XYZ file of C-alpha atoms in Angstrom:
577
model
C 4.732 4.338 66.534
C 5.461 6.787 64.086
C 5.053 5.992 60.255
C 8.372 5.575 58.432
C 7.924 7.019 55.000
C 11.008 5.198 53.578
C 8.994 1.975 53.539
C 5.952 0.900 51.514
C 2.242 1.111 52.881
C 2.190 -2.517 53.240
C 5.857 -2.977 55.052
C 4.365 0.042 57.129
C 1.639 -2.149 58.104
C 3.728 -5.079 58.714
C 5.936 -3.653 60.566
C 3.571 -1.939 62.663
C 4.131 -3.058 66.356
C 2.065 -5.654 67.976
C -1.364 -4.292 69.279
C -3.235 -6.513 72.178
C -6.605 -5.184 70.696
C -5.944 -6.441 66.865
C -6.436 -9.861 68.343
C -10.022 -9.744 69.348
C -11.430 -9.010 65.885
C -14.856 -9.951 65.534
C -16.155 -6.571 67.041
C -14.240 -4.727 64.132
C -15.223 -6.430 61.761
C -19.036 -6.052 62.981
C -18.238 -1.903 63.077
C -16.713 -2.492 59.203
C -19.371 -3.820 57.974
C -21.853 -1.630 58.803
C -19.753 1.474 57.414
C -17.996 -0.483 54.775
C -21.224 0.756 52.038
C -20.753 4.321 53.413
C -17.516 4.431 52.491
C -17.668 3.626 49.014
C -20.608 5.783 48.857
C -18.774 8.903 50.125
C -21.271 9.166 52.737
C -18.862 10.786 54.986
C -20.899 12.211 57.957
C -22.493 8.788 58.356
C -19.680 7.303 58.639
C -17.614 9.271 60.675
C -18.338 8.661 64.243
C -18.051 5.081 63.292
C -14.443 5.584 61.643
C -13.491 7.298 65.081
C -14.803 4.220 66.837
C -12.081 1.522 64.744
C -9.444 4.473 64.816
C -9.578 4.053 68.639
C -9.801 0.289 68.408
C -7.325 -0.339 65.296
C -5.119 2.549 65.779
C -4.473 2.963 69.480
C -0.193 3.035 69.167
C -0.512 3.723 65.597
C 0.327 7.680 63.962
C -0.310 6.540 60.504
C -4.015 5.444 61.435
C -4.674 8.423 63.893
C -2.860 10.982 61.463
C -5.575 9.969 58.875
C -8.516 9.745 61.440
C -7.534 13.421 62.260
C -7.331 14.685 59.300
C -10.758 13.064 58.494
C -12.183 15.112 61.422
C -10.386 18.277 60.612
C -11.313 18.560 56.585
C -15.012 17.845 57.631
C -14.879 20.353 60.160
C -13.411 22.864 57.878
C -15.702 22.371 55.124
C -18.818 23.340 56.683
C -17.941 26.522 56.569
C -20.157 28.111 53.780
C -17.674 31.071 53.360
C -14.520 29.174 52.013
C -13.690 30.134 48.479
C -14.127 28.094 45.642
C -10.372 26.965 45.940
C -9.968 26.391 49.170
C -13.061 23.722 49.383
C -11.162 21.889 46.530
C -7.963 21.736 48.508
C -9.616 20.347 51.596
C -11.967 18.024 49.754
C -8.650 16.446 48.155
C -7.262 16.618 51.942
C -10.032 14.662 52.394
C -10.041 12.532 49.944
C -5.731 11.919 50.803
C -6.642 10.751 54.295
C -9.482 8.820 53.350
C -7.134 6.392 51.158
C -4.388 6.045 53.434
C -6.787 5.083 56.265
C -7.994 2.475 53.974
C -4.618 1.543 52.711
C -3.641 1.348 56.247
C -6.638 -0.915 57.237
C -6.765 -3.364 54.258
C -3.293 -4.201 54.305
C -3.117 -4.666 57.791
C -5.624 -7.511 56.912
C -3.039 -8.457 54.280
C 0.057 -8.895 56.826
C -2.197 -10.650 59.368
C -2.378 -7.594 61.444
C -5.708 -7.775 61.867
C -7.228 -11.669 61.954
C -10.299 -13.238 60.839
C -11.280 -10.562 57.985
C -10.465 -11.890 54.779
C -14.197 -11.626 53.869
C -13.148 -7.654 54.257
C -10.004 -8.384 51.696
C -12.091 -9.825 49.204
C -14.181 -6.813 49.098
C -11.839 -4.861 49.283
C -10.282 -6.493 46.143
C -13.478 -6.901 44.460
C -14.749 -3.234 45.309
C -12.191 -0.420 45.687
C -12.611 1.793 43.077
C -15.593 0.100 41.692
C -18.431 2.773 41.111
C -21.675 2.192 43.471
C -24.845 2.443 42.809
C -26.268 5.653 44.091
C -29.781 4.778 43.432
C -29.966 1.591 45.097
C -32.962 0.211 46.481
C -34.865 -0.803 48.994
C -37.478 -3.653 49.320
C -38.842 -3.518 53.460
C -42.188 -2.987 54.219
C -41.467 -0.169 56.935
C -39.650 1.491 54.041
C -42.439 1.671 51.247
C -43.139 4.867 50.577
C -39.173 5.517 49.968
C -38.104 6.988 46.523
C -35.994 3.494 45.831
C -38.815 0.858 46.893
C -39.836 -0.078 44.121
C -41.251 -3.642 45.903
C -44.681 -2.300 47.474
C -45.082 0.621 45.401
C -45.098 -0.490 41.746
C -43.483 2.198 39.370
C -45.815 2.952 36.366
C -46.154 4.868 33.016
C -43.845 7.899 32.875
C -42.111 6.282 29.612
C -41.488 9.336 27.899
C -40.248 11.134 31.034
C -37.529 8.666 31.524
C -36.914 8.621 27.816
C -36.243 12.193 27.905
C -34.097 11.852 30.910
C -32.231 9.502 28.378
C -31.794 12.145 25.589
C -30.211 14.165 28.198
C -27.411 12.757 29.149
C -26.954 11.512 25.412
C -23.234 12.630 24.639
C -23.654 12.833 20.750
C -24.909 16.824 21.580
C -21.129 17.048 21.632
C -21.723 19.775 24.181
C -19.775 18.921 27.566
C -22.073 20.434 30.072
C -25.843 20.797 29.719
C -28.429 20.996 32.639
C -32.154 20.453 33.357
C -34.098 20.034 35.460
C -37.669 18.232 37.386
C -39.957 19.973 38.532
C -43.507 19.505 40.060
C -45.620 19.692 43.643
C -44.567 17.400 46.588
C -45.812 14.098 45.815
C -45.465 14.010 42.203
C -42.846 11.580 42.244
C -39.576 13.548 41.295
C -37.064 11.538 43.163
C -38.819 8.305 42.342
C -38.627 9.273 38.533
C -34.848 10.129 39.355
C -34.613 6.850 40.917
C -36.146 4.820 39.060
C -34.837 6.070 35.723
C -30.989 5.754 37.403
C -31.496 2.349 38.183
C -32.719 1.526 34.278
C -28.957 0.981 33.314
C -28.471 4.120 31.288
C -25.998 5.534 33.861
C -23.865 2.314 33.765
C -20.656 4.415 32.520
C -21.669 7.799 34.280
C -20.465 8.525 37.636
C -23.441 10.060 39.794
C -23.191 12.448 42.796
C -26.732 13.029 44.676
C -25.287 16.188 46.230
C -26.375 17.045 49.799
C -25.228 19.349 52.555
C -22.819 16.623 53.149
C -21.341 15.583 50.388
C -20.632 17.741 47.139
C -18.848 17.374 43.689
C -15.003 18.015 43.782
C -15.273 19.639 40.227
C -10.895 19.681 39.712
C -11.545 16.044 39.457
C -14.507 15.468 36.377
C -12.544 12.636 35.272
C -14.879 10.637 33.884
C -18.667 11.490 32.454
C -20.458 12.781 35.597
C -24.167 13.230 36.642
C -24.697 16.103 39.439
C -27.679 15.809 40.911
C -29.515 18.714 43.749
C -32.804 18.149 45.184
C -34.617 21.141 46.163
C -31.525 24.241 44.703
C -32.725 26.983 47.580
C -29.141 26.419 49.488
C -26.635 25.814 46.764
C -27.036 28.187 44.447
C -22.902 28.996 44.763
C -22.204 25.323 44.139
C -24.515 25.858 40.871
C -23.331 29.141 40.134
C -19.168 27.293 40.585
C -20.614 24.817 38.342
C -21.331 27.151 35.539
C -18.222 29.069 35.486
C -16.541 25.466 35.222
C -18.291 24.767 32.138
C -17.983 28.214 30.741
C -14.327 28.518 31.228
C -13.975 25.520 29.453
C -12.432 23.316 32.211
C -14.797 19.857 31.588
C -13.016 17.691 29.456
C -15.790 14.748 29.967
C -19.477 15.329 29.810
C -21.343 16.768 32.470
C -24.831 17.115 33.214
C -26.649 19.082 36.181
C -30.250 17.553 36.786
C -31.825 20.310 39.447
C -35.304 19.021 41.417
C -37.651 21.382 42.588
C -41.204 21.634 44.225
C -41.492 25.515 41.832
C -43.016 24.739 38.154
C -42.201 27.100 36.139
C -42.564 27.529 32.273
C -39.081 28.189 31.678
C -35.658 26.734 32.934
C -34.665 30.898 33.599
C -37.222 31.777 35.631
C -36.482 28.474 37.618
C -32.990 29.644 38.963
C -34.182 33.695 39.862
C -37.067 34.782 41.516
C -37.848 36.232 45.345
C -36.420 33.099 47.007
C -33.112 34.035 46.201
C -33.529 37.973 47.438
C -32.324 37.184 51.007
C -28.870 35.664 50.982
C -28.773 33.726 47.829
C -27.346 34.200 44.825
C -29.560 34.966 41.190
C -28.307 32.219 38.798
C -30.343 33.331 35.914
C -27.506 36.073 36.238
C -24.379 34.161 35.889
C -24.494 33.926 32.362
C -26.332 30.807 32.008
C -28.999 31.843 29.706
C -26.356 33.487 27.123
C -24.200 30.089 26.993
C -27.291 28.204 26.260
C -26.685 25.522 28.566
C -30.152 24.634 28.729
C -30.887 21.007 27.586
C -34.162 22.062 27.040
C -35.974 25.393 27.729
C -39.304 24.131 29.426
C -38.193 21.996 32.689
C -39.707 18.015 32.834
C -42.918 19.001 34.680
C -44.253 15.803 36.332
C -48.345 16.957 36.268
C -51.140 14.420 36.588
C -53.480 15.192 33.640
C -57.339 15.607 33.655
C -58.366 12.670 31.614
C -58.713 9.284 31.718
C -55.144 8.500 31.225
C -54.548 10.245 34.250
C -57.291 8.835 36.036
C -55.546 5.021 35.130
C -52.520 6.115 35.910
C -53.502 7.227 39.468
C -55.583 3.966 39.673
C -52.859 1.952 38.983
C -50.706 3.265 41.686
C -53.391 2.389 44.521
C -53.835 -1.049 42.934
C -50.203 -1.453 43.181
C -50.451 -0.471 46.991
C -54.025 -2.457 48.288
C -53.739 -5.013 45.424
C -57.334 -4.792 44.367
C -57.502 -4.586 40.451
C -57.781 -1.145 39.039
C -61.314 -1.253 38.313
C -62.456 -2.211 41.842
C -65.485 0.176 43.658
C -62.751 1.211 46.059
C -59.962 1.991 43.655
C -62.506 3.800 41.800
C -64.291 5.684 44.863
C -60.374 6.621 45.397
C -59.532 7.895 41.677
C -62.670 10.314 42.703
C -61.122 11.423 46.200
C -58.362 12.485 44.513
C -59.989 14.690 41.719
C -62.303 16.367 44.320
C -59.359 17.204 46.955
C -57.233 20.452 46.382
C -53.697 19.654 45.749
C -54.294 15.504 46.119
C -53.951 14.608 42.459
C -50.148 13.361 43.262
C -48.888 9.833 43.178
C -47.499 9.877 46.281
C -51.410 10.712 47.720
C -52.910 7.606 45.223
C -50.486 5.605 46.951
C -51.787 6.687 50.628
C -55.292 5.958 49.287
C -54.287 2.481 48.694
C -52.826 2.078 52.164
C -56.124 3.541 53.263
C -57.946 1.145 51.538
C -55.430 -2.032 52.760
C -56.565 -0.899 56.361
C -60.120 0.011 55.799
C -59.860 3.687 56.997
C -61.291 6.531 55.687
C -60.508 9.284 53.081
C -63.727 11.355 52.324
C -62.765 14.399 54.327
C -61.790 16.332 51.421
C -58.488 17.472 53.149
C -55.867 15.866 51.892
C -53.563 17.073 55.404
C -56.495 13.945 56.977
C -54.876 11.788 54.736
C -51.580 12.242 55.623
C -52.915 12.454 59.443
C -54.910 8.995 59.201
C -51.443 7.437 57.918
C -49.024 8.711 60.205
C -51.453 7.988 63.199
C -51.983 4.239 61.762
C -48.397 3.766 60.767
C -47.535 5.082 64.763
C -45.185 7.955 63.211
C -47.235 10.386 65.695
C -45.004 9.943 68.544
C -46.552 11.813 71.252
C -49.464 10.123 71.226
C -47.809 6.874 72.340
C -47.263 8.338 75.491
C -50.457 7.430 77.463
C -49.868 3.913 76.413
C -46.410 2.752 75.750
C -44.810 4.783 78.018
C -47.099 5.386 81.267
C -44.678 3.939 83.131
C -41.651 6.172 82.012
C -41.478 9.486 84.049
C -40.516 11.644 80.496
C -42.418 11.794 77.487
C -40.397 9.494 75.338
C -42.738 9.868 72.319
C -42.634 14.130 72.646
C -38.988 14.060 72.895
C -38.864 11.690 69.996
C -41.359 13.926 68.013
C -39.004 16.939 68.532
C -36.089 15.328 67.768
C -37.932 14.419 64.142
C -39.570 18.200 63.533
C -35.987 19.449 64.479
C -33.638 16.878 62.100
C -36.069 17.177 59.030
C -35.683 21.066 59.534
C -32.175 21.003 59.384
C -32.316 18.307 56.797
C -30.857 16.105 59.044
C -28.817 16.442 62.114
C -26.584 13.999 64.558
C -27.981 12.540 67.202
C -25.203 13.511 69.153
C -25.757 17.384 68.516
C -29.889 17.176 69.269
C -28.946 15.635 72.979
C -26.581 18.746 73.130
C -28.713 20.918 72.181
C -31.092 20.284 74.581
C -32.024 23.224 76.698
C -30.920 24.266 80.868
C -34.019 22.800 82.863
C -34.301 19.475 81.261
C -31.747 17.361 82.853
C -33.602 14.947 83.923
C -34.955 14.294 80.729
C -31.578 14.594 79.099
C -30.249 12.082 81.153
C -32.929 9.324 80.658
C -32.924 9.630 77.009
C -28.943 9.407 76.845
C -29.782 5.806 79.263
C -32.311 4.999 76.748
C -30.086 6.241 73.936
C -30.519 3.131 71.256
C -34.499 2.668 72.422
C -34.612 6.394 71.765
C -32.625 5.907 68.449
C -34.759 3.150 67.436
C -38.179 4.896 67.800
C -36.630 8.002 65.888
C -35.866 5.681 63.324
C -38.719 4.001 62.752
C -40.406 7.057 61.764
C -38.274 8.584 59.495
C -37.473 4.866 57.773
C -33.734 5.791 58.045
C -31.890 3.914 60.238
C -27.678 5.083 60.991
C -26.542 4.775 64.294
C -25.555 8.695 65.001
C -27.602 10.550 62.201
C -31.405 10.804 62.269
C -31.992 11.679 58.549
C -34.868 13.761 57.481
C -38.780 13.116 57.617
C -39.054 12.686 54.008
C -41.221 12.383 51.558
C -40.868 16.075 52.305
C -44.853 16.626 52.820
C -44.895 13.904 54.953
C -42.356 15.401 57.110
C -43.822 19.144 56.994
C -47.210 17.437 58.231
C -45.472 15.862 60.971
C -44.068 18.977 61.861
C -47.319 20.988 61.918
C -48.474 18.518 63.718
C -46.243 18.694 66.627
C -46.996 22.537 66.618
C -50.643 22.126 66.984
C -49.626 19.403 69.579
C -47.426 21.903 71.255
C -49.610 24.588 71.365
C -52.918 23.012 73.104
C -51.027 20.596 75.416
C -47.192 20.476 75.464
C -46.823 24.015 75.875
C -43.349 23.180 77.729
C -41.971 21.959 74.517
C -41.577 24.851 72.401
C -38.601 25.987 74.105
C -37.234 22.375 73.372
C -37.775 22.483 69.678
C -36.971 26.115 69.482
C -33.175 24.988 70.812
C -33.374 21.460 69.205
C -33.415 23.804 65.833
C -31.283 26.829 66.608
C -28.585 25.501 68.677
C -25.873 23.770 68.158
C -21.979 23.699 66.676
C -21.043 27.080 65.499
C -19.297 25.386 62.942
C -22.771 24.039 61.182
C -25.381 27.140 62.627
C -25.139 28.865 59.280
C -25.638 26.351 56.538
C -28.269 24.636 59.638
C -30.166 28.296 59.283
C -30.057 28.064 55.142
C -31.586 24.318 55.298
C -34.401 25.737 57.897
C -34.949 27.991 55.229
C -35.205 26.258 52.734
C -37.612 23.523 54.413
C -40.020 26.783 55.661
C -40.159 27.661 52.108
C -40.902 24.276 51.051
C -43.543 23.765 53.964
C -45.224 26.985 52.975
C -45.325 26.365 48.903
C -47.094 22.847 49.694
C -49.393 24.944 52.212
C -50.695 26.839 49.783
C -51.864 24.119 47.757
C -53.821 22.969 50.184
C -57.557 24.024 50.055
C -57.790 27.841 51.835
C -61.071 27.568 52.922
C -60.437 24.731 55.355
C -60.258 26.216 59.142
C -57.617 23.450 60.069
C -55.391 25.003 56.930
C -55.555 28.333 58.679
C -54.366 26.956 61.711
C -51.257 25.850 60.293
C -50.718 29.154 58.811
C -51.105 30.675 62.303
C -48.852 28.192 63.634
C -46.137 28.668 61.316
C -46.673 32.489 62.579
C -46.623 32.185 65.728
C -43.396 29.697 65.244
C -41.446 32.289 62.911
C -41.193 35.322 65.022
C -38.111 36.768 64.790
C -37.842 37.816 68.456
C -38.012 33.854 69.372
C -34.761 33.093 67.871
C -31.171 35.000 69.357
C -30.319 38.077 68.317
C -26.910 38.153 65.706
C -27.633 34.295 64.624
C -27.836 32.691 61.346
C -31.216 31.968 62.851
C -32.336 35.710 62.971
C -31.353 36.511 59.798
C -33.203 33.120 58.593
C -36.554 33.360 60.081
C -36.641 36.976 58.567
C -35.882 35.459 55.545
C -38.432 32.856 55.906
C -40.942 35.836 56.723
C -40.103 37.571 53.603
C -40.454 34.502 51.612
C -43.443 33.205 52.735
C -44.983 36.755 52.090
C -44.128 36.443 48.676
C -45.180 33.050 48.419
C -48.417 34.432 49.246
C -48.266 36.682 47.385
C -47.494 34.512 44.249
C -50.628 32.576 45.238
C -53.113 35.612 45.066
C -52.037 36.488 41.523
C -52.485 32.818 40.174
C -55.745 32.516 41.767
């Protein structure tokens, strides 16, 4: 039935002709509700396969429910292409936006007008809700989730008072400047995201509106209408969006305040030398050259560095994070015996490595290797996140390697930062049918097991490996793995990374990128000397060779990119030490 646009929205959905399907209602509303939070959240490639689903259920008969559904599909198509002007990703993000209300419109009011039975629980959200800003930050409080940015149940947050109160004085509007920007900066595991977090969740943002931007979602900057937060983890990737951001505020065109908060694993002295450098040589754009540093939009010229100090403050402040984890008081032998661990190892002196003492302690097992890569080891193999071993025991009776598969699936989604499951089963390479066609019978088993180890559960998007040294491990991991005994498995993760929708292979290529770089700046704090450090580095050799990946791909050009990078990296290293 085609939509008659002499009549309202709701006589539309009055009117609409009587569908069979609308009747049998309580599998709709069980699909809603689990996408109901992503939509208010923006969190549009989680949600879409699931909007698809109720557009087939809802709208079969219906052109104004598929017309929006379509143009869903089509705008998110369209803007992952990393080469659309500046203009042309606004006028598709407000396509976007268009279809995204009228689907809504469309749904909610056939609730109204009894089109759809049983759902005035979804009315009353819908009235209570729409429009309503969300919390971005919000947070979590399951065990299998503790060592998440927004748990703030198992993990305790402690001191960093005047961090978050200079977090405060940054978004303070009586600067009367419009647009300023800073940024976080410090080593994985210091805790940037769960200062972000944590800080966002204190009530100072209460009249801000806050986009986390990801690869997924990003700021529609024609539409600042109220005082905004931007937020980018990690900036290798989106230094365009930055550099768009910039000529926003320098031609003038915020009429609210804006503020850019940038997180990043580099720590240097000044904001400038932050945003140039060798990682953005290959491909990516210099921001220190777009005028920045002559409009003075720095909030502050020395970035928030999040650094454990070498005193007894920082000694309490570590012991107070594995108290908060084993609950032994602070003072305890073990806590203690712990505080020391972490002084002696290179590169351990992190929160996020107190807090996997404590869990060592809670389970009696050991940290006195002096490596803290064992650490990280001893949890994933306690907390079963190292798939492939599972196989000689949960799976002897399966005739695939569940847990290898799974593993790959992991290494490959936290390289891309994130992928669809739906892609990964594609991608899968020519001599693994059989395989292919177990795991798509075992699909929400599969899923499940995926999940569990990356703590992020969606039903067509495995998320990242994250905290992001947590995930690199795992993936270094599965190289060594691959290497002495599942030799037949580096083609799979080879494809599992490279291939895919053409649509995607670029901005895929920049996130690999960007997670290699990443990988290899948290490598080289690790302690040199150590002969199991040196075999990661001649994994992650053997791994990048440009010859590996096919010839005139995003993929090419990246791994070279990755090569030169690294080098540099390396490089950097050498003249600190």
């Amino acid at each position: 039935m085609a939509k008659d646009h002499n009549k309202s929205d709701g006589e539309q959905a009055h009117n609409l002709d009587e569908n069979p399907k609308l009747s049998k209602a309580g599998n709709l509303v069980e699909h809603v509700k689990s996408i109901i939070k992503e939509l208010y959240n923006d969190n549009r490639v989680q949600a879409f396969d699931q909007l698809n689903e109720i557009a087939n259920f809802v709208g079969n008969g219906s052109d104004y429910s598929q017309d929006a559904i379509i143009e869903l599909r089509e705008g998110l198509k369209m803007l992952r292409n990393d080469n659309l002007t500046l203009s042309e990703r606004k006028r598709i993000s407000k396509s976007i936006n268009s279809a995204k209300k009228a689907w809504l419109k469309y749904y909610f009011t056939s609730v109204k007008y009894g089109r759809i039975k049983d759902n005035e629980w979804v009315l009353n959200a819908y009235i209570k809700k729409y429009g309503k800003k969300v919390n971005p930050f919000e947070t979590v409080n399951e065990e299998k989730h503790w060592l998440r940015a927004n748990n703030d149940t198992f993990i305790p947050f402690v001191g960093r008072e005047k961090e978050m109160s200079a977090l405060t004085d940054f978004i303070s509007i009586e600067t009367q400047k419009n647009f300023q920007m800073w940024a976080i900066v410090g080593p994985s595991g210091a805790g940037k995201t769960r200062l972000m977090v944590h800080w966002g969740n204190s009530g100072v943002l209460d009249k801000w509106r806050v986009i986390n931007v990801d690869q997924y979602r990003q700021p529609d900057l024609t539409n600042i209408d109220q005082p905004t937060l931007i937020t980018i983890d990690y900036i290798y990737g989106y230094e365009d969006l930055i550099a768009a951001i910039l000529s926003c505020a320098r031609d003038g065109d915020f009429v609210h305040p804006v503020r850019l908060l940038l997180l990043d694993h580099a720590t240097p002295d000044h904001m400038e030398d932050l945003l140039k450098g060798p990682r953005f040589d290959y491909g990516g754009t210099q921001l220190a050259d777009s005028g920045i540093v002559e409009e003075n939009y720095f909030f502050k010229d020395e970035p928030l560095k999040l650094l454990v100090t070498e005193n007894k403050q920082g000694d309490q402040f570590l012991a107070d994070i594995i108290s908060g984890v084993c609950k032994y008081p602070p003072d305890h032998v073990e806590i203690q015996k712990g505080v020391a661990y972490l002084k002696d190892t290179i590169g351990a002196r992190q929160p996020l490595f107190a807090a996997l003492v404590g869990d060592a302690i809670l389970n009696n097992l050991s940290f006195v290797s002096g490596d803290r890569r064992e650490l990280i080891a001893g949890f994933l193999q306690h907390r079963h996140r190292i798939t492939w071993r599972m196989d000689q025991r949960e799976y002897v009776n399966l005739s695939y390697r569940k847990g290898a598969w799974a593993a790959c699936f992991i290494a490959a989604a936290t390289a891309r930062r994130g992928a669809d499951y739906r892609v990964l089963v594609d991608c899968i390479p020519d001599g693994f049918e059989d395989a292919k066609k177990q795991i798509m019978q075992d699909l929400m088993d599969f899923k499940a097991l995926c999940a569990g180890v990356v703590s992020g559960e969606t039903e067509t998007h495995l998320k990242a490996f994250e905290p992001d040294i947590l995930g690199e491990s795992h993936f270094l991991l599965l190289l060594q793995e691959i290497k002495s005994n599942l030799w037949d498995f580096d083609r799979v993760l080879l494809a599992l990374i490279v291939e895919g929708e053409r649509s995607v292979a670029e901005q895929s290529a920049v996130q690999f990128v960007a997670f290699m770089t990443r990988l290899a700046r948290n490598l080289t704090n690790d302690d040199q000397s150590l002969m199991e450090t040196q075999q990661h580095w001649d994994a992650i050799e053997t791994f990048l060779t440009p010859e590996r990946f096919p010839e005139n791909s995003p993929f090419r050009w990246a791994v070279a990119s990755a090569c030169f990078e690294l080098a540099e990296i390396l490089e950097e290293k050498k003249v600190e030490e």
